[in-house]
Coordinates of C-alpha atoms in Angstrom, one line a residue:
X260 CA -60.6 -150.9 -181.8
X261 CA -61.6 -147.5 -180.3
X262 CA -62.2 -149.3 -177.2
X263 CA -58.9 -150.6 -176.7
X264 CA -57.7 -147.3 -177.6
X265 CA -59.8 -145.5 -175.0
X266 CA -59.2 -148.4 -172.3
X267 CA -55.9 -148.4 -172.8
X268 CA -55.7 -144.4 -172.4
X269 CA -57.7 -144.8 -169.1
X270 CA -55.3 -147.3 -167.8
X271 CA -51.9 -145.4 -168.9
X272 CA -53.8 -142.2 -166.9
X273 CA -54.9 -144.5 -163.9
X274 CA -51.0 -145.9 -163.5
X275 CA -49.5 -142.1 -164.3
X276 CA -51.4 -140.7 -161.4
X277 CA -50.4 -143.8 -159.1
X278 CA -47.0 -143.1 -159.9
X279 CA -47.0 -139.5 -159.6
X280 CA -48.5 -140.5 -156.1
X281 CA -46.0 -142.6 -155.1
X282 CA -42.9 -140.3 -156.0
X283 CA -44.6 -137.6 -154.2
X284 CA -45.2 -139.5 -151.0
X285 CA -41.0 -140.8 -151.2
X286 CA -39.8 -136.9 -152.0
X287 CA -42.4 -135.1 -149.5
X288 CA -42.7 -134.4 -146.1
X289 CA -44.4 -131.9 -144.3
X290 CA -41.7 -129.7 -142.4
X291 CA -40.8 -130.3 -138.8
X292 CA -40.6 -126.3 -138.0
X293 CA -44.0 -125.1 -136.3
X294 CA -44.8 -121.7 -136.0
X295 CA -45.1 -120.3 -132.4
X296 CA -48.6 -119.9 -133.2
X297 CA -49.2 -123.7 -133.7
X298 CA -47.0 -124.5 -130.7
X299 CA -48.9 -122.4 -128.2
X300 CA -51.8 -124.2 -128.9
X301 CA -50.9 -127.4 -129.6
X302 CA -49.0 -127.2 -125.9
X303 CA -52.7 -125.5 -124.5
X304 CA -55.4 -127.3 -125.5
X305 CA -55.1 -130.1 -123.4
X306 CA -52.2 -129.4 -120.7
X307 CA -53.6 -129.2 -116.8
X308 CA -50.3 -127.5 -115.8
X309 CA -51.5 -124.4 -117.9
X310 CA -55.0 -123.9 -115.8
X311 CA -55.6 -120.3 -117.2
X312 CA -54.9 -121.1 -120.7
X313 CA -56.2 -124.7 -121.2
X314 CA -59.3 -126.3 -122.6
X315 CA -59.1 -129.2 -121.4
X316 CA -59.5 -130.9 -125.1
X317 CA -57.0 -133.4 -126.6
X318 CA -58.5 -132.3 -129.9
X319 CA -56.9 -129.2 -130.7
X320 CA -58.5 -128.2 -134.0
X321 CA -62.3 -128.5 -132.1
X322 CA -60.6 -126.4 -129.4
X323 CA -59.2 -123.7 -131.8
X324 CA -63.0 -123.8 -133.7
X325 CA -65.3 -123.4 -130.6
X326 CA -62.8 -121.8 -127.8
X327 CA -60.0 -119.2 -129.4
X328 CA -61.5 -118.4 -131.8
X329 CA -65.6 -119.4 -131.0
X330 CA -66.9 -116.0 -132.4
X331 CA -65.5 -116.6 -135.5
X332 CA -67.0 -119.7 -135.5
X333 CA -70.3 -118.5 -134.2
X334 CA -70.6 -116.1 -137.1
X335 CA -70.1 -118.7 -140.0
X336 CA -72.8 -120.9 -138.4
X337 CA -74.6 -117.7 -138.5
X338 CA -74.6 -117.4 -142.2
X339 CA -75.1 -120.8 -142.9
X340 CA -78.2 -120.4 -141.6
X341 CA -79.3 -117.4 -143.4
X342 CA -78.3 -118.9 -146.4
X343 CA -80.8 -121.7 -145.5
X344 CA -83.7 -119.2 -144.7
X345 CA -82.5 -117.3 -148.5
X346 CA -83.2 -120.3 -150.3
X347 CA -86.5 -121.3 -148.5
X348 CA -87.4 -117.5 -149.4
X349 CA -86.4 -117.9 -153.0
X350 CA -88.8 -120.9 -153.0
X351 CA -91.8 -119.2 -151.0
X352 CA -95.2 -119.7 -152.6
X353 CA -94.0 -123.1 -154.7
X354 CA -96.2 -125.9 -153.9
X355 CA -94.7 -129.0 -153.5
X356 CA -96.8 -132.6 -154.5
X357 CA -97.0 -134.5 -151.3
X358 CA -98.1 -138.4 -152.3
X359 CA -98.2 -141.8 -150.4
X360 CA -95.2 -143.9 -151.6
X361 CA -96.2 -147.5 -152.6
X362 CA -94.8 -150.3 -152.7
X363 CA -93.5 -149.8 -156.2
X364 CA -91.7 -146.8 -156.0
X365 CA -88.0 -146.4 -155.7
X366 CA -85.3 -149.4 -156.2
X367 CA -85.8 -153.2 -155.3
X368 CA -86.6 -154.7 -152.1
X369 CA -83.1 -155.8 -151.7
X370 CA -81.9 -152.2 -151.9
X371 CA -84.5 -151.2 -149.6
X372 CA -83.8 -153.6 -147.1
X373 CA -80.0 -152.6 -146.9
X374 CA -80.8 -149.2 -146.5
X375 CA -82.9 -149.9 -143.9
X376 CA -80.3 -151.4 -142.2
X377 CA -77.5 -148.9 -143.0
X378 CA -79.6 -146.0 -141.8
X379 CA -79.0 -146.1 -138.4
X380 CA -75.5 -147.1 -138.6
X381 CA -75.1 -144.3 -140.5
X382 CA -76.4 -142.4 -137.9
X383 CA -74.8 -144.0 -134.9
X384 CA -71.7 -143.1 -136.7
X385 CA -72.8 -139.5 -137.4
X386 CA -73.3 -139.1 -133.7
X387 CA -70.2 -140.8 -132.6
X388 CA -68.1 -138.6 -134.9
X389 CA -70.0 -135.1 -133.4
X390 CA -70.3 -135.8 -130.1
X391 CA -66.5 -136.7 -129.3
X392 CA -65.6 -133.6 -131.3
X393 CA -63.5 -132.5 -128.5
X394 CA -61.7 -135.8 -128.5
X395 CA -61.3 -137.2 -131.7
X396 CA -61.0 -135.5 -135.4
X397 CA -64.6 -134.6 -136.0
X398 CA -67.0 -132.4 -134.6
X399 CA -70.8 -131.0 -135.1
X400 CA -70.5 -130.1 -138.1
X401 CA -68.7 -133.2 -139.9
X402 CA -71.3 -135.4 -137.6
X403 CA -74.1 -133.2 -139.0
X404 CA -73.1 -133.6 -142.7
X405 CA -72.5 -137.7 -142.0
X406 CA -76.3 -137.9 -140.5
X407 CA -77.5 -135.3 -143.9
X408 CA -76.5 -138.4 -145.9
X409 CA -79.3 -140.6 -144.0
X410 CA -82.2 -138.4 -145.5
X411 CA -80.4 -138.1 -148.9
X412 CA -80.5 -142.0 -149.7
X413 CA -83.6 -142.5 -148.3
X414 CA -85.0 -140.2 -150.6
X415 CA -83.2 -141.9 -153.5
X416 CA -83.7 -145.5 -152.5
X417 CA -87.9 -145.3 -151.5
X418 CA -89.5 -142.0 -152.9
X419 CA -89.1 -138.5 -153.0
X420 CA -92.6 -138.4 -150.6
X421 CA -90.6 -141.0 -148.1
X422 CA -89.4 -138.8 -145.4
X423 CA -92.6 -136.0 -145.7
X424 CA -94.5 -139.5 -145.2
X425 CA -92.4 -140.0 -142.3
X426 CA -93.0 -136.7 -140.4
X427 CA -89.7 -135.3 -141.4
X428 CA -91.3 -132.2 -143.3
X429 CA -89.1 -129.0 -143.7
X430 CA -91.4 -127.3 -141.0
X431 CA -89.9 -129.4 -138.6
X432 CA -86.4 -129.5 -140.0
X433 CA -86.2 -125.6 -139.9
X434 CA -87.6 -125.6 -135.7
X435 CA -84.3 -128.0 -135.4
X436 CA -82.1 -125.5 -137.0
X437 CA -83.7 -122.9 -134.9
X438 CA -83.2 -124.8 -131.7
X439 CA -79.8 -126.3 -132.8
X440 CA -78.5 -122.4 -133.5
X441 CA -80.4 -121.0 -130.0
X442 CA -78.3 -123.6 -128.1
X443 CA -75.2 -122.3 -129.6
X444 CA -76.0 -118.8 -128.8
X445 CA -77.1 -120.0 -125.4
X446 CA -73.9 -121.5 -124.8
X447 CA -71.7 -118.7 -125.7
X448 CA -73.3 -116.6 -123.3
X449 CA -74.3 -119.1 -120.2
X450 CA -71.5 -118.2 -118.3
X451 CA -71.5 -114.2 -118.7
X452 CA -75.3 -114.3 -117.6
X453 CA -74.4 -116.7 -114.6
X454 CA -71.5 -113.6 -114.0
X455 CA -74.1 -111.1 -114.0
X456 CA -76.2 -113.0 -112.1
X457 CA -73.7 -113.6 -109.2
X458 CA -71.9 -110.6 -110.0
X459 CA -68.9 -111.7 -110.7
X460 CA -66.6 -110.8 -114.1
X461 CA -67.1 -113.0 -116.4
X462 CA -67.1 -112.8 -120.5
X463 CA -68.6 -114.0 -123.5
X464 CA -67.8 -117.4 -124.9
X465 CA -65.9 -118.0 -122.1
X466 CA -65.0 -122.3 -121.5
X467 CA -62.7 -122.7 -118.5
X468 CA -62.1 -120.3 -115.4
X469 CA -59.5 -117.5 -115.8
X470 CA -57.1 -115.1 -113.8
X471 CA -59.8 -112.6 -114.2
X472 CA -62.6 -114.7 -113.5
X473 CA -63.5 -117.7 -111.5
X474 CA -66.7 -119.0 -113.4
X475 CA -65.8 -122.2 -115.8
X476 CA -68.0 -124.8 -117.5
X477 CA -67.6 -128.2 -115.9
X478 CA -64.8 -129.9 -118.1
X479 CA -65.3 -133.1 -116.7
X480 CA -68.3 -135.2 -115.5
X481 CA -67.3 -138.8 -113.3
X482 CA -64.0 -138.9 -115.0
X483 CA -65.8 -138.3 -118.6
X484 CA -64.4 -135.3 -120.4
X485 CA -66.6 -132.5 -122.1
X486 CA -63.9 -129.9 -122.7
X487 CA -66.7 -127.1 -121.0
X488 CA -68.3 -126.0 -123.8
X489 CA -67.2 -127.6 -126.5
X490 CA -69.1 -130.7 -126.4
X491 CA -72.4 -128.5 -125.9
X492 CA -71.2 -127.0 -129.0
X493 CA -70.8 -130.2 -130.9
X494 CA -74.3 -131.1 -129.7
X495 CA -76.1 -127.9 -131.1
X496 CA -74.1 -127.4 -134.4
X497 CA -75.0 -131.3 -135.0
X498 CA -78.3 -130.5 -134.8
X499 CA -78.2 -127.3 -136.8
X500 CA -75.8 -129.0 -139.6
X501 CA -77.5 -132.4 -140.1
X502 CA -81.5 -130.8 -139.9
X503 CA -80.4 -127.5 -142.2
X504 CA -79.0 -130.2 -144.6
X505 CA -82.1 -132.5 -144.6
X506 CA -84.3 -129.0 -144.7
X507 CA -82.1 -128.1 -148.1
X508 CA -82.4 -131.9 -149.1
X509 CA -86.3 -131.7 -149.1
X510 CA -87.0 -128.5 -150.7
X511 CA -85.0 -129.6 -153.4
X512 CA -85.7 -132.7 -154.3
X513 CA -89.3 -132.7 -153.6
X514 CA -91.1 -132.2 -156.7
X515 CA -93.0 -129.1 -157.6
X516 CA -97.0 -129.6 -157.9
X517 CA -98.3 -128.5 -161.3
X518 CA -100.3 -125.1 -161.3
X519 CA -103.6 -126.0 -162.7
X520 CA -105.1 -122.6 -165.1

């Protein structure tokens, strides 16, 4: 009887919140009135009759992340990392247990098989979503955090040891990080060192040539459009996001060995 009770309670909440769902989707809709704000850039990001101001991106929340407002952007990255190298500090000193995985350990062959399979899906999905950031909804870091699944499931489905096995230790995770946040920095500055170089003004995360200065990232390549920098953005945040996720992944779900007195 308290079954019924309780099934029958589930169900009454499951078809309350479908109906609340439906009324809500009749009796709202987002307002029609932008604010100037919105319009500017939804009428710059992508418009060649605007060369000064444009980014040459038909994605304009990518645009707004890695162009007009980049440093911003830069600095959030920024932390994550640190956050990354705080908890690796907090765990300094903590051996971890580093053992073959047999044959026995994790789930069933079948499971293992489809993941197997899934993986790299998983990952040519990842990529696809980061590195058309500038042209599609997605970016480096929602690519990154798709491809941070990979290591996650593969941890569950085979062993805990099954990526350390692999040569995916933290070590290497946390050079990838480094490398994925250099190329970020790199970027944001490429074109002010080609201005002092040439000697010609030029500015800090700067994408696309300006009044004030005639240096821009190529925004095209054979008809292919990388948006200037944003695409090398979305290559180096994808690598930061997805290998400080697997780095975090590791350390934490990698047993600690037993201290022997």
């Amino acid at each position: 009887m308290r079954r019924v009770v309780s099934l029958a309670v589930l169900v009454s909440i499951v078809l309350g919140m479908s109906l609340l769902i439906v009324l809500s989707g009749q009796s709202f809709y987002p307002s029609e009135n932008l604010r100037w704000l919105a319009v500017v850039y939804l009428n710059t990001t992508y418009n060649p009759y605007l060369p000064d101001f444009t980014v040459w991106s038909p994605e304009s929340v990518t645009a707004i992340v890695w162009d007009y407002r980049g440093l911003d952007t830069l600095y959030e990255t920024t932390v994550f990392y640190l956050a990354i190298i705080a908890g690796l500090a907090l765990g300094r000193g903590v051996k971890r247990l580093n053992q073959k995985p047999t044959d026995e350990s994790g789930l069933s062959p079948i499971v293992k098989t489809v993941t197997k399979i899934t993986g790299p899906m998983i990952l040519a999905v990842a990529a696809s979503i980061g590195l058309h950031g500038h042209l599609t909804p997605g970016g480096g870091f929602q690519g990154g955090a798709t491809a941070a699944v990979v290591p996650v499931v593969f941890i569950v489905v085979f062993s805990s040891f099954y990526l350390l096995w692999k040569g995916v230790s933290s070590q290497r995770m946390l050079t990838l990080r480094s490398a994925g946040l250099i190329g970020i920095g790199l970027t944001s500055i490429a074109l002010f060192l080609a201005g002092l170089l040439l000697g010609l003004p030029s500015y800090v995360f700067q994408n696309i040539d300006k009044t004030t200065s005639p240096l821009s990232m190529p925004y095209d390549v054979h008809g292919a459009l990388l948006s200037g920098t944003l695409w090398w953005f979305n290559l180096f945040e994808f690598l930061a996001v997805s290998s400080g996720f697997t780095l975090a992944f590791i350390i934490l779900m990698t047993p600690e060995a037993e201290e022997k007195w």
